Structures are given as C-alpha cells and as structure tokens.
Amino acid sequence: MAARYSVAVAPDQTPTIRDLRDLPDLWLLSDARNDAALERSLAALPDSSGFLFRHYHLAEPERRARFEALAVLARKHGHLVMLSDSAARAREWGADGVSGPAERIAGAGMLAVATAHDDAEIAAATSAGAHAIMLSPVFATRSHPGGTALGATRFHALASRSALPVIALGGMDPARARELGWSRWAAIDGLTAASPPARNA
C-alpha cells in the first residue's frame, strides 16, 4: 500500500476512521466498457487516487489475472486498490480493501467502503463497520438506465446524515462534481481517459 494510505491497524485488525483523513478524492471504477482504457486511465489519474476493481463480466481465473495486472500499474502511481467482492477474496488477492453492500463488508477486518442508496443502507453500513460510503446514483447513469437518481438535493441530505466519509457515484464527471459541490467522487466513464487520436496514414 502506498505510504499515504498506510492504515494504522487497531488490535482487532480493523482500521479506524481517524486513519482515513487521506481517503482519495477520485475513484476510478472498472467495468467491461472501460476495460480497454484502464491502463491509460490509471496513468492519467492524479497520484494516490482510488481504484475499485469490479469486472463482474469475467470468470474468476481471468478476473484475478486482470486484477493483478492492473493492481501493479495502479500501485506504481500510488493508487489505493480496492476489490468489489468478499473480504476473504480481497485479502487473498492482495487488495488494499474491500467494497460492497453492508452485509458483505461486515467484519471485514480491512479497509471497507460500503455501497449505499438511502438512509437505511447508510445506517447498515455504519453498523457493519464500514470506513466510508459510496452513495449512488447521484445522477442518471449508463450502468442503470431508467433508474431513479438521487439528485443533488437528496444526495446532500443523505450525505449530511452520514457519520462516515461519502463518495459520490453515478453520472459523475469533473463538471458534475463542481455542480454538486463535492470533491470526493467515483466514476466509470467520467474518469476513463479518452483514446488518443488516430494518426493519419
């Protein structure tokens, strides 16, 4: 783990909130649709950002191999590498932490970012021992077309009631982050580096 994210571990092996003052502001999420651009995107992120590996579309052998390859690159830039899976698998694969719904990250014994969509899920994440919340969907998103977005007002209301750091997710990009007035956010498309222009033949 990069020095910035050296999480002091309590006797119960669970990091404490005071150790997360430097939780990354920017979080790149992996997905089938941005896979081809991930190497470029990880290099383009500011150093010491967050990388959440998902890649649910791959079977385990291929998924682990892709995780390991990207983790090496991510750590060259000081990025925090999280796995969206069970805590047991996150430890087995050498991730810096785990992400998922409250029931999956409960008692993780490692850095845990819980997903949440409402007050009840925020409360469940807090009770489960999460260290941060990824709250979504803030805006309309390609991942869930037709889904109901929280919108800025609802997002801020929920975030204000969270005792944990909140990461905004869903339709986020730099312009939306400024519109929302929120510096800590995550995205698939919004942080995926554009392909370089093709050279003329």
Coordinates of C-alpha atoms in Angstrom, one line a residue:
M1 CA 0.0 0.0 0.0
A2 CA 1.3 3.5 -0.8
A3 CA 2.7 5.4 2.2
R4 CA -0.2 7.9 2.1
Y5 CA -2.6 5.1 2.8
S6 CA -0.7 3.3 5.5
V7 CA -3.7 2.5 7.6
A8 CA -2.8 2.1 11.3
V9 CA -4.5 -1.2 12.4
A10 CA -6.1 -1.4 15.8
P11 CA -5.8 -4.6 17.9
D12 CA -8.9 -6.0 16.3
Q13 CA -7.2 -5.6 12.9
T14 CA -9.8 -3.0 11.8
P15 CA -8.6 0.4 10.6
T16 CA -10.1 3.4 12.4
I17 CA -11.8 6.5 10.9
R18 CA -9.0 8.8 12.1
D19 CA -6.6 6.9 9.9
L20 CA -8.6 7.8 6.7
R21 CA -8.0 11.5 6.6
D22 CA -6.3 11.0 3.3
L23 CA -9.0 8.8 1.7
P24 CA -8.8 9.5 -2.0
D25 CA -10.9 12.2 -3.6
L26 CA -11.1 10.5 -7.0
W27 CA -12.1 6.8 -7.5
L28 CA -11.9 5.0 -10.9
L29 CA -14.3 2.1 -11.2
S30 CA -13.6 -0.8 -13.6
D31 CA -16.2 -2.2 -15.9
A32 CA -16.4 -4.2 -19.1
R33 CA -17.0 -1.0 -21.1
N34 CA -13.8 0.8 -19.9
D35 CA -11.5 -2.2 -19.8
A36 CA -9.5 -1.3 -22.9
A37 CA -8.8 2.1 -21.4
L38 CA -7.9 1.2 -17.9
E39 CA -4.1 1.2 -18.2
R40 CA -4.3 4.7 -19.8
S41 CA -6.9 5.9 -17.2
L42 CA -4.9 4.7 -14.2
A43 CA -1.9 6.5 -15.5
A44 CA -3.9 9.7 -16.1
L45 CA -5.4 9.8 -12.6
P46 CA -3.8 12.1 -10.1
D47 CA -1.3 10.1 -8.0
S48 CA -2.8 8.5 -4.9
S49 CA -6.3 8.2 -6.2
G50 CA -8.6 5.2 -5.6
F51 CA -9.1 2.3 -8.0
L52 CA -12.1 0.0 -7.4
F53 CA -11.8 -3.2 -9.4
R54 CA -15.2 -4.8 -10.3
H55 CA -15.1 -6.6 -13.7
Y56 CA -18.0 -8.8 -12.9
H57 CA -18.2 -10.0 -16.5
L58 CA -15.1 -12.1 -16.2
A59 CA -14.8 -15.7 -14.8
E60 CA -12.6 -16.0 -11.7
P61 CA -9.3 -17.1 -13.3
E62 CA -9.4 -14.3 -15.9
R63 CA -10.8 -11.8 -13.4
R64 CA -8.0 -12.4 -10.9
A65 CA -5.3 -12.1 -13.6
R66 CA -6.8 -8.8 -14.8
F67 CA -6.9 -7.6 -11.2
E68 CA -3.3 -8.5 -10.5
A69 CA -2.1 -6.8 -13.7
L70 CA -4.0 -3.6 -13.1
A71 CA -3.0 -3.5 -9.4
V72 CA 0.6 -3.5 -10.3
L73 CA 0.1 -0.5 -12.6
A74 CA -2.2 1.3 -10.1
R75 CA 0.4 1.0 -7.3
K76 CA 3.1 2.5 -9.5
H77 CA 1.0 5.6 -9.2
G78 CA 0.3 5.3 -5.5
H79 CA -3.3 4.4 -6.1
L80 CA -5.4 2.6 -3.4
V81 CA -6.5 -0.7 -4.9
M82 CA -9.9 -2.0 -3.7
L83 CA -11.8 -5.1 -4.7
S84 CA -15.6 -5.3 -5.1
D85 CA -16.1 -8.8 -3.7
S86 CA -15.8 -10.5 -0.3
A87 CA -13.2 -9.5 2.3
A88 CA -11.8 -13.0 2.1
R89 CA -11.2 -12.7 -1.6
A90 CA -9.8 -9.2 -1.2
R91 CA -7.2 -10.4 1.3
E92 CA -6.4 -13.5 -0.9
W93 CA -5.9 -11.3 -3.9
G94 CA -3.8 -8.7 -2.0
A95 CA -6.2 -5.8 -2.3
D96 CA -5.9 -2.8 0.0
G97 CA -9.5 -3.1 0.9
V98 CA -13.0 -4.3 0.0
S99 CA -16.1 -2.7 -1.3
G100 CA -19.7 -3.9 -1.4
P101 CA -23.1 -3.7 0.4
A102 CA -23.1 -3.7 4.2
E103 CA -23.8 -7.4 4.6
R104 CA -20.8 -8.3 2.5
I105 CA -18.2 -6.0 4.2
A106 CA -19.4 -6.6 7.8
G107 CA -16.5 -7.6 10.0
A108 CA -14.1 -7.3 7.0
G109 CA -11.0 -6.6 9.2
M110 CA -9.6 -4.4 6.5
L111 CA -10.4 -1.1 4.8
A112 CA -14.1 -1.3 3.8
V113 CA -16.1 1.0 1.5
A114 CA -19.8 0.2 1.6
T115 CA -22.3 0.9 -1.2
A116 CA -25.5 2.7 -0.2
H117 CA -28.5 4.3 -1.8
D118 CA -30.6 5.6 1.2
D119 CA -30.7 6.2 4.9
A120 CA -31.3 2.6 5.8
E121 CA -28.3 1.4 3.8
I122 CA -26.1 4.1 5.3
A123 CA -27.1 3.1 8.8
A124 CA -26.5 -0.6 7.9
A125 CA -23.0 0.3 6.5
T126 CA -22.1 2.2 9.7
S127 CA -23.2 -0.7 11.9
A128 CA -21.3 -3.1 9.7
G129 CA -18.0 -1.2 10.4
A130 CA -17.6 0.5 7.0
H131 CA -15.0 3.2 6.8
A132 CA -16.6 5.2 4.0
I133 CA -19.8 5.2 2.0
M134 CA -20.2 5.1 -1.8
L135 CA -23.6 6.8 -2.2
S136 CA -25.4 6.4 -5.5
P137 CA -26.8 7.1 -8.0
V138 CA -26.4 10.8 -7.8
F139 CA -27.2 11.5 -11.4
A140 CA -28.5 9.3 -14.3
T141 CA -26.0 6.7 -15.2
R142 CA -25.3 4.3 -18.1
S143 CA -24.9 1.5 -15.6
H144 CA -28.6 1.7 -14.6
P145 CA -30.5 3.2 -17.5
G146 CA -34.0 4.3 -16.4
G147 CA -33.1 4.2 -12.7
T148 CA -34.2 6.9 -10.4
A149 CA -31.3 9.3 -9.5
L150 CA -30.9 10.9 -6.1
G151 CA -30.3 14.3 -7.5
A152 CA -28.2 17.0 -5.8
T153 CA -30.6 17.9 -3.0
R154 CA -31.3 14.4 -2.0
F155 CA -27.7 13.4 -2.2
H156 CA -26.6 16.3 0.1
A157 CA -29.4 15.5 2.6
L158 CA -28.3 11.8 2.8
A159 CA -24.6 12.7 3.0
S160 CA -25.2 15.2 5.7
R161 CA -26.7 12.4 7.9
S162 CA -23.7 10.1 7.4
A163 CA -21.1 9.8 10.1
L164 CA -18.7 8.3 7.5
P165 CA -16.9 9.9 4.6
V166 CA -19.2 9.9 1.5
I167 CA -18.0 9.2 -2.1
A168 CA -20.5 10.4 -4.7
L169 CA -21.2 7.9 -7.5
G170 CA -23.5 7.9 -10.5
G171 CA -23.2 10.0 -13.6
M172 CA -20.2 11.8 -12.1
D173 CA -17.5 13.7 -14.0
P174 CA -15.5 16.8 -13.2
A175 CA -18.3 19.2 -14.3
R176 CA -20.9 17.3 -12.3
A177 CA -18.6 17.3 -9.3
R178 CA -18.3 21.0 -9.5
E179 CA -22.1 21.3 -9.9
L180 CA -22.6 19.1 -6.9
G181 CA -20.0 20.9 -4.9
W182 CA -18.5 17.6 -3.8
S183 CA -14.8 16.8 -4.1
R184 CA -14.9 13.1 -3.3
W185 CA -16.4 11.2 -6.2
A186 CA -16.2 8.0 -8.3
A187 CA -16.9 7.2 -11.9
I188 CA -16.6 4.7 -14.7
D189 CA -16.9 6.9 -17.8
G190 CA -16.2 10.2 -16.0
L191 CA -12.7 9.2 -15.2
T192 CA -11.9 7.0 -18.2
A193 CA -9.2 8.5 -20.3
A194 CA -10.1 9.2 -23.9
S195 CA -8.4 7.2 -26.6
P196 CA -5.6 9.1 -28.3
P197 CA -6.4 10.5 -31.7
A198 CA -5.6 8.2 -34.6
R199 CA -2.6 9.1 -36.6
N200 CA -3.1 10.0 -40.3
A201 CA -1.9 7.2 -42.6

